[in-house]
Short mmCIF file of C-alpha atoms in Angstrom, two decimals:
data_model
loop_
_atom_site.label_atom_id
_atom_site.label_comp_id
_atom_site.label_asym_id
_atom_site.label_seq_id
_atom_site.Cartn_x
_atom_site.Cartn_y
_atom_site.Cartn_z
CA MET A 649 50.94 4.72 -10.82
CA ILE A 650 53.25 1.74 -10.70
CA LYS A 651 56.90 2.15 -9.76
CA ASP A 652 59.57 -0.30 -10.95
CA ALA A 653 58.76 -4.03 -10.99
CA ILE A 654 59.33 -5.55 -7.52
CA ALA A 655 61.76 -8.44 -6.92
CA GLY A 656 59.95 -11.78 -6.69
CA HIS A 657 56.73 -10.34 -8.12
CA PHE A 658 54.82 -11.36 -11.25
CA TYR A 659 53.09 -8.97 -13.65
CA THR A 660 50.72 -9.92 -16.41
CA VAL A 661 50.72 -6.91 -18.69
CA GLY A 662 48.04 -6.09 -21.25
CA ILE A 663 49.77 -4.29 -24.10
CA GLY A 664 46.70 -3.31 -26.12
CA PRO A 665 45.68 -4.36 -29.64
CA GLY A 666 49.06 -3.87 -31.31
CA ASP A 667 49.56 -0.12 -31.65
CA PRO A 668 52.36 0.98 -29.24
CA GLY A 669 50.47 4.26 -28.67
CA LEU A 670 47.83 2.28 -26.79
CA LEU A 671 50.30 0.97 -24.19
CA THR A 672 49.56 2.35 -20.73
CA LEU A 673 52.20 4.19 -18.72
CA ASP A 674 52.16 1.32 -16.18
CA ALA A 675 52.72 -1.27 -18.93
CA VAL A 676 55.77 0.63 -20.21
CA LYS A 677 57.13 1.01 -16.65
CA VAL A 678 56.85 -2.73 -15.92
CA ILE A 679 58.32 -3.76 -19.29
CA GLU A 680 61.25 -1.37 -18.81
CA SER A 681 62.03 -2.57 -15.29
CA ALA A 682 61.25 -6.33 -15.12
CA ASP A 683 64.21 -8.74 -14.95
CA VAL A 684 62.51 -11.28 -17.22
CA ILE A 685 59.86 -10.90 -19.95
CA VAL A 686 57.70 -13.89 -20.91
CA ALA A 687 56.13 -13.66 -24.38
CA PRO A 688 53.82 -16.52 -25.36
CA ARG A 689 53.51 -17.32 -29.05
CA SER A 690 51.33 -19.95 -30.70
CA GLU A 691 53.12 -22.61 -32.69
CA ILE A 692 51.64 -21.30 -35.94
CA ALA A 693 52.95 -17.73 -35.41
CA LYS A 694 56.34 -16.97 -36.94
CA SER A 695 57.19 -14.41 -34.27
CA SER A 696 55.58 -12.96 -31.18
CA LEU A 697 53.44 -10.01 -32.23
CA ALA A 698 53.31 -8.91 -28.58
CA LEU A 699 57.10 -8.80 -28.48
CA ASP A 700 57.25 -6.69 -31.67
CA VAL A 701 54.90 -4.13 -30.11
CA VAL A 702 56.97 -3.58 -26.95
CA GLN A 703 60.49 -4.33 -28.27
CA GLN A 704 61.53 -0.67 -28.13
CA TYR A 705 60.89 -0.61 -24.35
CA ILE A 706 62.84 -3.78 -23.42
CA PRO A 707 66.37 -2.97 -22.17
CA GLU A 708 69.20 -5.03 -23.66
CA LYS A 709 70.04 -6.74 -20.36
CA THR A 710 66.51 -8.13 -19.91
CA ASP A 711 66.00 -11.88 -20.35
CA VAL A 712 63.23 -12.63 -22.84
CA ILE A 713 61.57 -16.06 -22.79
CA GLU A 714 59.43 -16.88 -25.80
CA HIS A 715 57.01 -19.58 -24.77
CA VAL A 716 55.60 -21.58 -27.69
CA TYR A 717 52.19 -23.13 -27.03
CA PRO A 718 50.26 -25.63 -29.16
CA MET A 719 47.04 -24.63 -30.99
CA VAL A 720 44.91 -27.43 -29.54
CA ARG A 721 41.54 -27.39 -27.84
CA ASP A 722 42.36 -30.42 -25.72
CA PRO A 723 42.42 -29.05 -22.15
CA GLU A 724 44.89 -31.71 -20.96
CA VAL A 725 47.46 -31.07 -23.69
CA ALA A 726 47.11 -27.32 -23.20
CA SER A 727 47.44 -27.53 -19.40
CA ALA A 728 50.52 -29.76 -19.57
CA ASN A 729 52.21 -27.25 -21.87
CA TRP A 730 51.33 -24.20 -19.78
CA ALA A 731 52.34 -25.98 -16.55
CA LYS A 732 55.94 -26.00 -17.80
CA ILE A 733 56.17 -22.23 -18.17
CA SER A 734 54.20 -21.62 -14.95
CA THR A 735 56.72 -23.77 -13.05
CA ARG A 736 59.64 -21.98 -14.65
CA VAL A 737 58.21 -18.54 -13.79
CA GLY A 738 57.66 -19.80 -10.21
CA GLU A 739 61.36 -20.70 -9.99
CA LEU A 740 62.44 -17.30 -11.31
CA LEU A 741 60.23 -15.53 -8.76
CA GLU A 742 61.65 -17.77 -6.02
CA GLN A 743 65.13 -16.61 -7.08
CA GLY A 744 64.01 -13.05 -6.40
CA LEU A 745 63.58 -11.96 -10.01
CA SER A 746 60.69 -9.86 -11.27
CA VAL A 747 58.83 -11.39 -14.20
CA ALA A 748 56.48 -9.69 -16.69
CA HIS A 749 54.19 -11.68 -18.97
CA ILE A 750 53.08 -9.66 -22.01
CA THR A 751 49.81 -10.30 -23.76
CA LEU A 752 47.92 -8.51 -26.54
CA GLY A 753 44.72 -6.79 -25.42
CA ASP A 754 43.73 -7.19 -21.77
CA PRO A 755 45.08 -10.10 -19.64
CA MET A 756 41.64 -10.94 -18.26
CA ILE A 757 39.75 -10.92 -21.60
CA TYR A 758 40.36 -13.93 -23.91
CA SER A 759 44.08 -14.02 -23.06
CA THR A 760 46.77 -16.58 -22.29
CA ALA A 761 47.28 -15.10 -18.80
CA HIS A 762 44.64 -17.44 -17.41
CA TYR A 763 46.62 -20.58 -18.27
CA LEU A 764 49.82 -19.17 -16.84
CA LEU A 765 48.19 -18.07 -13.57
CA GLU A 766 46.32 -21.37 -13.24
CA GLY A 767 49.54 -23.38 -13.19
CA PHE A 768 51.46 -21.30 -10.65
CA PRO A 769 52.90 -23.14 -7.65
CA ALA A 770 51.30 -22.26 -4.30
CA MET A 771 54.22 -20.05 -3.30
CA VAL A 772 53.15 -17.46 -5.88
CA THR A 773 50.48 -15.91 -3.67
CA ALA A 774 47.94 -13.34 -4.92
CA ASP A 775 49.79 -10.45 -3.26
CA ARG A 776 52.78 -11.15 -5.52
CA ILE A 777 50.65 -11.08 -8.69
CA HIS A 778 49.75 -7.85 -10.48
CA VAL A 779 47.39 -7.51 -13.43
CA ILE A 780 47.94 -4.46 -15.66
CA PRO A 781 44.81 -3.96 -17.77
CA GLY A 782 45.18 -3.22 -21.47
CA ILE A 783 43.03 -1.86 -24.30
CA SER A 784 41.11 -4.78 -25.79
CA ALA A 785 40.75 -5.21 -29.58
CA PHE A 786 37.04 -4.33 -29.46
CA GLN A 787 37.88 -0.93 -27.94
CA LYS A 788 40.17 -0.15 -30.84
CA ALA A 789 37.39 -1.29 -33.20
CA ILE A 790 34.71 0.99 -31.72
CA ALA A 791 37.21 3.86 -31.61
CA LEU A 792 38.02 3.43 -35.31
CA GLY A 793 34.33 3.13 -36.17
CA GLN A 794 33.40 6.07 -33.88
CA VAL A 795 30.63 3.82 -32.59
CA THR A 796 29.10 4.56 -29.20
CA ALA A 797 28.95 1.03 -27.81
CA THR A 798 26.85 1.82 -24.76
CA ILE A 799 24.95 4.78 -23.36
CA GLN A 800 22.25 5.05 -20.66
CA ASN A 801 20.72 1.58 -20.12
CA ASP A 802 22.39 -0.22 -23.04
CA ARG A 803 23.81 -3.70 -22.58
CA MET A 804 26.93 -4.87 -24.41
CA LEU A 805 27.70 -8.54 -24.97
CA LEU A 806 31.13 -9.88 -25.98
CA MET A 807 31.56 -13.39 -27.37
CA PRO A 808 33.45 -15.39 -29.99
CA ALA A 809 31.69 -15.57 -33.37
CA SER A 810 32.29 -19.31 -33.75
CA LYS A 811 28.65 -20.48 -33.66
CA LEU A 812 26.18 -18.59 -35.83
CA GLU A 813 23.09 -19.86 -33.99
CA GLU A 814 24.55 -18.50 -30.74
CA VAL A 815 25.19 -15.17 -32.42
CA GLU A 816 21.60 -15.07 -33.64
CA LYS A 817 20.32 -15.66 -30.10
CA ALA A 818 22.65 -13.03 -28.67
CA LEU A 819 21.18 -10.34 -30.95
CA GLN A 820 18.07 -10.47 -28.73
CA ASN A 821 19.94 -10.09 -25.44
CA CYS A 822 21.88 -6.87 -25.86
CA GLU A 823 21.99 -3.49 -27.57
CA THR A 824 25.58 -3.93 -28.76
CA LEU A 825 27.09 -7.25 -29.73
CA VAL A 826 30.87 -7.59 -30.02
CA LEU A 827 32.12 -10.66 -31.85
CA TYR A 828 35.69 -11.87 -31.60
CA LYS A 829 37.29 -14.22 -34.13
CA ALA A 830 34.78 -13.11 -36.73
CA GLY A 831 36.98 -13.56 -39.78
CA LYS A 832 36.35 -17.26 -40.39
CA GLY A 833 32.58 -17.27 -40.98
CA PHE A 834 32.48 -13.63 -42.04
CA ASN A 835 30.27 -14.00 -45.13
CA LYS A 836 27.65 -16.09 -43.33
CA LEU A 837 27.64 -13.55 -40.51
CA CYS A 838 27.03 -10.71 -43.01
CA GLU A 839 24.17 -12.74 -44.50
CA LEU A 840 22.60 -13.20 -41.05
CA LEU A 841 22.88 -9.47 -40.33
CA GLU A 842 21.26 -8.58 -43.67
CA ARG A 843 18.39 -10.90 -42.76
CA TYR A 844 17.92 -8.96 -39.49
CA ASN A 845 18.39 -5.57 -41.22
CA LEU A 846 21.43 -4.99 -39.05
CA ALA A 847 24.21 -5.04 -41.67
CA ALA A 848 24.21 -1.23 -41.93
CA SER A 849 24.46 -0.94 -38.13
CA ALA A 850 27.44 -3.27 -37.95
CA MET A 851 31.14 -2.67 -38.50
CA ALA A 852 34.25 -4.83 -38.72
CA VAL A 853 37.92 -4.31 -38.10
CA PHE A 854 40.50 -6.75 -39.39
CA TYR A 855 43.91 -6.73 -37.66
CA ALA A 856 42.91 -3.83 -35.38
CA GLY A 857 45.87 -1.66 -34.41
CA ILE A 858 48.38 -3.63 -36.47
CA GLU A 859 50.33 -1.32 -38.72
CA GLY A 860 49.94 -1.91 -42.42
CA ARG A 861 47.33 -4.64 -42.03
CA GLU A 862 44.37 -2.88 -40.45
CA VAL A 863 41.19 -2.84 -42.55
CA VAL A 864 38.00 -1.12 -41.34
CA TYR A 865 34.51 -1.68 -42.74
CA LYS A 866 32.17 0.96 -41.33
CA SER A 867 29.15 -1.00 -42.58
CA LEU A 868 28.64 -4.67 -43.41
CA GLU A 869 26.09 -4.05 -46.14
CA GLY A 870 26.73 -5.85 -49.41
CA LEU A 871 29.62 -7.88 -47.99
CA LYS A 872 28.05 -11.30 -47.85
CA ASP A 873 29.83 -12.38 -51.04
CA VAL A 874 33.06 -10.43 -50.61
CA GLU A 875 36.22 -12.30 -49.59
CA PRO A 876 37.26 -10.99 -46.13
CA PRO A 877 40.80 -9.53 -45.86
CA GLY A 878 41.92 -12.02 -43.17
CA TYR A 879 40.87 -14.11 -40.21
CA MET A 880 41.68 -11.82 -37.24
CA ALA A 881 38.52 -9.73 -37.07
CA THR A 882 36.30 -8.02 -34.56
CA VAL A 883 32.72 -7.23 -35.49
CA VAL A 884 30.55 -4.75 -33.60
CA ILE A 885 26.77 -4.75 -34.13
CA ARG A 886 24.45 -2.04 -32.83
CA CYS A 887 21.20 -3.99 -32.36
CA GLY A 888 19.26 -1.31 -30.53
CA HIS A 889 19.23 1.29 -27.78
CA ARG A 890 17.73 1.29 -24.28
CA GLN A 891 16.89 4.72 -23.05
CA TRP A 892 16.60 5.83 -19.47
CA GLU A 893 13.06 5.33 -18.31
CA SER A 894 12.47 7.98 -15.67
CA LYS A 895 12.81 11.66 -16.48
CA ASN A 896 14.84 12.40 -13.35
CA SER A 897 17.84 10.50 -12.06
CA MET B 746 51.33 5.99 -32.30
CA ILE B 747 49.80 9.42 -32.39
CA LYS B 748 51.90 12.51 -33.00
CA ASP B 749 50.86 15.95 -31.73
CA ALA B 750 47.21 16.96 -31.93
CA ILE B 751 46.41 18.34 -35.42
CA ALA B 752 45.04 21.87 -35.97
CA GLY B 753 41.26 21.84 -36.49
CA HIS B 754 40.91 18.25 -35.25
CA PHE B 755 38.88 16.91 -32.33
CA TYR B 756 40.02 14.14 -29.97
CA THR B 757 37.86 12.37 -27.44
CA VAL B 758 40.34 10.85 -25.03
CA GLY B 759 39.61 7.98 -22.64
CA ILE B 760 41.78 8.56 -19.60
CA GLY B 761 41.07 5.28 -17.77
CA PRO B 762 39.41 4.71 -14.40
CA GLY B 763 41.28 7.38 -12.45
CA ASP B 764 44.79 6.06 -11.89
CA PRO B 765 47.23 8.12 -14.04
CA GLY B 766 49.30 4.95 -14.59
CA LEU B 767 46.48 3.64 -16.77
CA LEU B 768 46.66 6.54 -19.21
CA THR B 769 47.81 5.42 -22.66
CA LEU B 770 50.81 6.98 -24.37
CA ASP B 771 48.46 8.39 -27.03
CA ALA B 772 46.23 9.97 -24.37
CA VAL B 773 49.21 11.72 -22.78
CA LYS B 774 50.45 12.90 -26.18
CA VAL B 775 47.08 14.43 -27.11
CA ILE B 776 46.60 16.06 -23.70
CA GLU B 777 50.09 17.57 -23.83
CA SER B 778 49.66 18.97 -27.34
CA ALA B 779 46.01 20.04 -27.73
CA ASP B 780 45.27 23.79 -27.79
CA VAL B 781 42.06 23.38 -25.79
CA ILE B 782 40.95 20.73 -23.26
CA VAL B 783 37.24 20.18 -22.62
CA ALA B 784 36.44 18.52 -19.28
CA PRO B 785 32.78 17.78 -18.61
CA ARG B 786 31.64 17.68 -14.99
CA SER B 787 28.19 16.91 -13.64
CA GLU B 788 26.51 19.66 -11.63
CA ILE B 789 26.75 17.57 -8.46
CA ALA B 790 30.54 17.09 -8.72
CA LYS B 791 32.64 19.68 -6.89
CA SER B 792 35.51 19.35 -9.36
CA SER B 793 36.28 17.39 -12.51
CA LEU B 794 37.81 14.07 -11.48
CA ALA B 795 39.00 13.60 -15.08
CA LEU B 796 40.85 16.91 -14.89
CA ASP B 797 42.54 15.91 -11.60
CA VAL B 798 43.84 12.72 -13.21
CA VAL B 799 45.52 14.42 -16.17
CA GLN B 800 46.38 17.81 -14.62
CA GLN B 801 50.11 17.02 -14.50
CA TYR B 802 50.15 16.63 -18.32
CA ILE B 803 48.35 19.86 -19.23
CA PRO B 804 50.79 22.66 -20.17
CA GLU B 805 50.17 26.04 -18.55
CA LYS B 806 49.33 27.74 -21.86
CA THR B 807 46.50 25.30 -22.65
CA ASP B 808 42.91 26.59 -22.42
CA VAL B 809 40.76 24.38 -20.20
CA ILE B 810 36.97 24.53 -20.54
CA GLU B 811 35.02 22.88 -17.75
CA HIS B 812 31.59 22.05 -19.08
CA VAL B 813 28.96 21.59 -16.37
CA TYR B 814 26.06 19.33 -17.35
CA PRO B 815 22.79 18.68 -15.51
CA MET B 816 22.06 15.29 -13.91
CA VAL B 817 18.72 14.79 -15.65
CA ARG B 818 17.32 11.88 -17.59
CA ASP B 819 15.20 14.11 -19.78
CA PRO B 820 16.70 13.70 -23.27
CA GLU B 821 15.58 17.19 -24.38
CA VAL B 822 17.13 19.01 -21.45
CA ALA B 823 20.31 16.98 -21.78
CA SER B 824 20.56 17.55 -25.55
CA ALA B 825 20.02 21.30 -25.24
CA ASN B 826 22.83 21.52 -22.70
CA TRP B 827 25.27 19.43 -24.72
CA ALA B 828 24.42 21.29 -27.93
CA LYS B 829 25.97 24.43 -26.41
CA ILE B 830 29.39 22.86 -25.86
CA SER B 831 29.25 20.98 -29.18
CA THR B 832 28.66 24.28 -30.97
CA ARG B 833 31.48 25.97 -29.06
CA VAL B 834 33.90 23.14 -29.88
CA GLY B 835 32.81 23.39 -33.54
CA GLU B 836 33.75 27.11 -33.50
CA LEU B 837 37.16 26.40 -31.94
CA LEU B 838 37.89 23.75 -34.59
CA GLU B 839 36.79 26.17 -37.31
CA GLN B 840 39.36 28.67 -35.93
CA GLY B 841 42.04 26.03 -36.52
CA LEU B 842 42.51 24.98 -32.90
CA SER B 843 42.93 21.37 -31.78
CA VAL B 844 40.48 20.31 -29.08
CA ALA B 845 40.71 17.32 -26.70
CA HIS B 846 37.70 16.15 -24.70
CA ILE B 847 38.74 14.08 -21.68
CA THR B 848 36.52 11.40 -20.20
CA LEU B 849 37.02 8.76 -17.50
CA GLY B 850 37.15 5.18 -18.79
CA ASP B 851 36.60 4.69 -22.52
CA PRO B 852 34.84 7.33 -24.69
CA MET B 853 32.60 4.75 -26.38
CA ILE B 854 31.47 2.94 -23.18
CA TYR B 855 28.94 4.77 -20.97
CA SER B 856 30.64 8.11 -21.52
CA THR B 857 29.69 11.74 -22.21
CA ALA B 858 31.51 11.64 -25.56
CA HIS B 859 28.32 10.48 -27.26
CA TYR B 860 26.39 13.66 -26.40
CA LEU B 861 29.23 15.89 -27.53
CA LEU B 862 29.70 14.09 -30.85
CA GLU B 863 25.96 14.00 -31.50
CA GLY B 864 25.67 17.78 -31.39
CA PHE B 865 28.61 18.63 -33.66
CA PRO B 866 27.88 20.90 -36.62
CA ALA B 867 28.16 19.22 -40.05
CA MET B 868 31.55 20.82 -40.72
CA VAL B 869 33.13 18.54 -38.10
CA THR B 870 33.46 15.56 -40.43
CA ALA B 871 34.45 12.06 -39.26
CA ASP B 872 37.98 12.42 -40.63
CA ARG B 873 38.57 15.28 -38.18
CA ILE B 874 37.40 13.22 -35.18
CA HIS B 875 39.71 10.84 -33.32
CA VAL B 876 38.67 8.45 -30.56
CA ILE B 877 41.44 7.41 -28.15
CA PRO B 878 40.27 4.30 -26.28
CA GLY B 879 40.81 4.12 -22.52
CA ILE B 880 40.80 1.46 -19.80
CA SER B 881 37.20 1.06 -18.61
CA ALA B 882 36.39 0.76 -14.88
CA PHE B 883 35.44 -2.91 -15.24
CA GLN B 884 38.94 -3.69 -16.54
CA LYS B 885 40.47 -2.16 -13.43
CA ALA B 886 37.99 -4.20 -11.35
CA ILE B 887 38.87 -7.57 -12.92
CA ALA B 888 42.57 -6.69 -12.70
CA LEU B 889 42.28 -5.96 -8.98
CA GLY B 890 40.25 -9.12 -8.41
CA GLN B 891 42.59 -11.18 -10.65
CA VAL B 892 39.41 -12.52 -12.24
CA THR B 893 39.63 -14.07 -15.71
CA ALA B 894 36.55 -12.49 -17.26
CA THR B 895 36.50 -14.57 -20.43
CA ILE B 896 38.33 -17.56 -21.84
CA GLN B 897 37.54 -19.94 -24.73
CA ASN B 898 33.81 -19.65 -25.54
CA ASP B 899 32.76 -17.46 -22.58
CA ARG B 900 30.38 -14.57 -23.10
CA MET B 901 30.65 -11.35 -21.10
CA LEU B 902 27.73 -8.97 -20.65
CA LEU B 903 28.07 -5.37 -19.44
CA MET B 904 25.05 -3.41 -18.18
CA PRO B 905 23.96 -0.92 -15.53
CA ALA B 906 22.73 -2.56 -12.29
CA SER B 907 19.68 -0.31 -12.04
CA LYS B 908 16.95 -2.97 -12.48
CA LEU B 909 17.31 -6.14 -10.41
CA GLU B 910 14.90 -8.19 -12.54
CA GLU B 911 17.02 -7.38 -15.60
CA VAL B 912 20.15 -8.46 -13.71
CA GLU B 913 18.47 -11.74 -12.78
CA LYS B 914 17.62 -12.41 -16.43
CA ALA B 915 21.14 -11.52 -17.55
CA LEU B 916 22.67 -14.18 -15.26
CA GLN B 917 21.28 -16.76 -17.72
CA ASN B 918 22.72 -15.13 -20.83
CA CYS B 919 26.45 -14.93 -20.12
CA GLU B 920 29.36 -16.50 -18.27
CA THR B 921 30.53 -13.18 -16.82
CA LEU B 922 28.22 -10.34 -15.89
CA VAL B 923 29.65 -6.86 -15.33
CA LEU B 924 27.37 -4.41 -13.54
CA TYR B 925 28.00 -0.68 -13.57
CA LYS B 926 26.45 1.72 -11.05
CA ALA B 927 26.06 -1.16 -8.60
CA GLY B 928 26.45 0.86 -5.40
CA LYS B 929 22.85 2.01 -5.02
CA GLY B 930 21.04 -1.35 -4.73
CA PHE B 931 24.14 -3.17 -3.50
CA ASN B 932 22.54 -5.12 -0.60
CA LYS B 933 19.61 -6.37 -2.70
CA LEU B 934 22.07 -7.44 -5.39
CA CYS B 935 24.11 -9.42 -2.81
CA GLU B 936 20.88 -11.06 -1.64
CA LEU B 937 20.01 -12.07 -5.22
CA LEU B 938 23.48 -13.53 -5.75
CA GLU B 939 23.27 -15.54 -2.52
CA ARG B 940 19.97 -16.95 -3.74
CA TYR B 941 21.71 -18.10 -6.94
CA ASN B 942 24.79 -19.37 -5.03
CA LEU B 943 26.87 -16.82 -6.92
CA ALA B 944 27.91 -14.48 -4.10
CA ALA B 945 31.26 -16.26 -3.67
CA SER B 946 31.92 -16.00 -7.43
CA ALA B 947 31.25 -12.28 -7.47
CA MET B 948 33.46 -9.33 -6.63
CA ALA B 949 32.97 -5.59 -6.26
CA VAL B 950 35.19 -2.55 -6.57
CA PHE B 951 34.13 0.82 -5.22
CA TYR B 952 35.86 3.89 -6.68
CA ALA B 953 38.13 1.74 -8.88
CA GLY B 954 41.49 3.38 -9.49
CA ILE B 955 40.76 6.43 -7.35
CA GLU B 956 43.53 6.98 -4.85
CA GLY B 957 42.54 6.74 -1.22
CA ARG B 958 38.93 5.74 -1.96
CA GLU B 959 39.24 2.36 -3.67
CA VAL B 960 37.64 -0.56 -1.80
CA VAL B 961 37.78 -4.12 -3.18
CA TYR B 962 35.55 -7.02 -2.07
CA LYS B 963 36.91 -10.24 -3.56
CA SER B 964 33.69 -12.07 -2.63
CA LEU B 965 30.16 -10.81 -2.01
CA GLU B 966 29.30 -13.50 0.53
CA GLY B 967 27.78 -12.24 3.78
CA LEU B 968 27.43 -8.67 2.47
CA LYS B 969 23.67 -8.45 2.06
CA ASP B 970 23.32 -6.52 5.33
CA VAL B 971 26.57 -4.58 5.22
CA GLU B 972 26.46 -0.86 4.36
CA PRO B 973 28.37 -0.38 1.04
CA PRO B 974 31.31 2.06 1.11
CA GLY B 975 29.85 4.34 -1.57
CA TYR B 976 27.74 4.54 -4.71
CA MET B 977 30.35 4.32 -7.49
CA ALA B 978 30.75 0.56 -7.80
CA THR B 979 31.44 -2.08 -10.41
CA VAL B 980 30.38 -5.67 -9.70
CA VAL B 981 31.73 -8.65 -11.65
CA ILE B 982 29.92 -12.00 -11.41
CA ARG B 983 31.37 -15.24 -12.76
CA CYS B 984 28.17 -17.19 -13.56
CA GLY B 985 29.79 -20.09 -15.41
CA HIS B 986 32.27 -21.18 -18.04
CA ARG B 987 31.86 -22.36 -21.63
CA GLN B 988 34.60 -24.65 -22.76
CA TRP B 989 35.72 -25.29 -26.28
CA GLU B 990 33.72 -28.09 -27.73
CA SER B 991 35.99 -29.77 -30.26
CA LYS B 992 39.35 -31.20 -29.24
CA ASN B 993 41.20 -29.61 -32.15
CA SER B 994 41.00 -26.03 -33.29
#
């Protein structure tokens, strides 16, 4: 169990899908004790959702830096923006402050932590960096759906839903397929799953863990023409099951 | 955020990889307030590791049932054993007690929760079942290794390491491959990864999150002839990276 945040150390803290109950004890400890909190927020977001989730644990004296990043897929533009905050965090650490970066979900799974870590100056060595894992959105989805994602020899594949032909291929390479960002092409995805007779074995959660906005579909049957309730969605498809082969372990 | 466990309700609680700091607030709340705790333990384990992790949160008055299950891969034998505890839990719920099943990692990812849920009598309806997600061992592994598992269009595949030819195939179907139960054939796996020039992009954690036993290898280079430090291992292989394709989102 983590003690208080250490002077001159950096923490990237996964805060889970949005429900404060899914914060870990270590996450709370770091957020309560860090000198500075860094909360990234995309330029299209009105406020930092991550900050809302942990606000109750941030002491009044703590400095909070909201870092606004652009929604571009140009690696150079993105890197230049993240380099600024990485440099600033490096300076704060050099001054002997402890810094906690908060991120929804898990810092190592589709998170902004990567960009921040990438841009750190050389003085921020690995022994001064701590990663606090967090509950990822798909875990909240399978919990809500009461869906066993894997058992015995099952394989589980996680990927963004952006390309339907990639999704179709992936159905062959796993027993459970988890699709992130599945809100945008939701109807076409439902159509594909009906074609494979998998719509009844699939579920979707929109705005998982976010109070007042969460919508759960326990099956995707008959949804190919229904307007989805938003764009932030995780879809979980049970494509099959791989049993143990031998009778004795 | 969860309030106290509700009378007549069942909770399957993921308690994370073994480090109490990775318990969620909801997990602690349920463990502190449930009338009965069910802790499964395989017949080869001397004590329940899950129980050790949460012991400090279990009030003295709470009933703790240790359920011993056989290490067999015969579905019939396994089912018959689990049916007993499922029935017993059903009776406790019927009496108006709240019951929490504790499991390492996440209840929906390679966990015993599946067997317990499967055998519930019909009276235990879905609205009386609650799944509390937990940090899975692979999340502790990537946190320790400071390995970005996925970013942008990356795919991540999770599977048991049991069959090397399946592992070899999987290297082609994802950008990050997570292998559970990787201790047994560890040297042959390292050999395979050297053949694919992936040993330096792979890491292993033995006994992730378990105090005093955790061993981290940040690279698997030069390990094909080295005796592994145990059998409980998670291996994470970075096989590649898929960038965004368009310049604007």
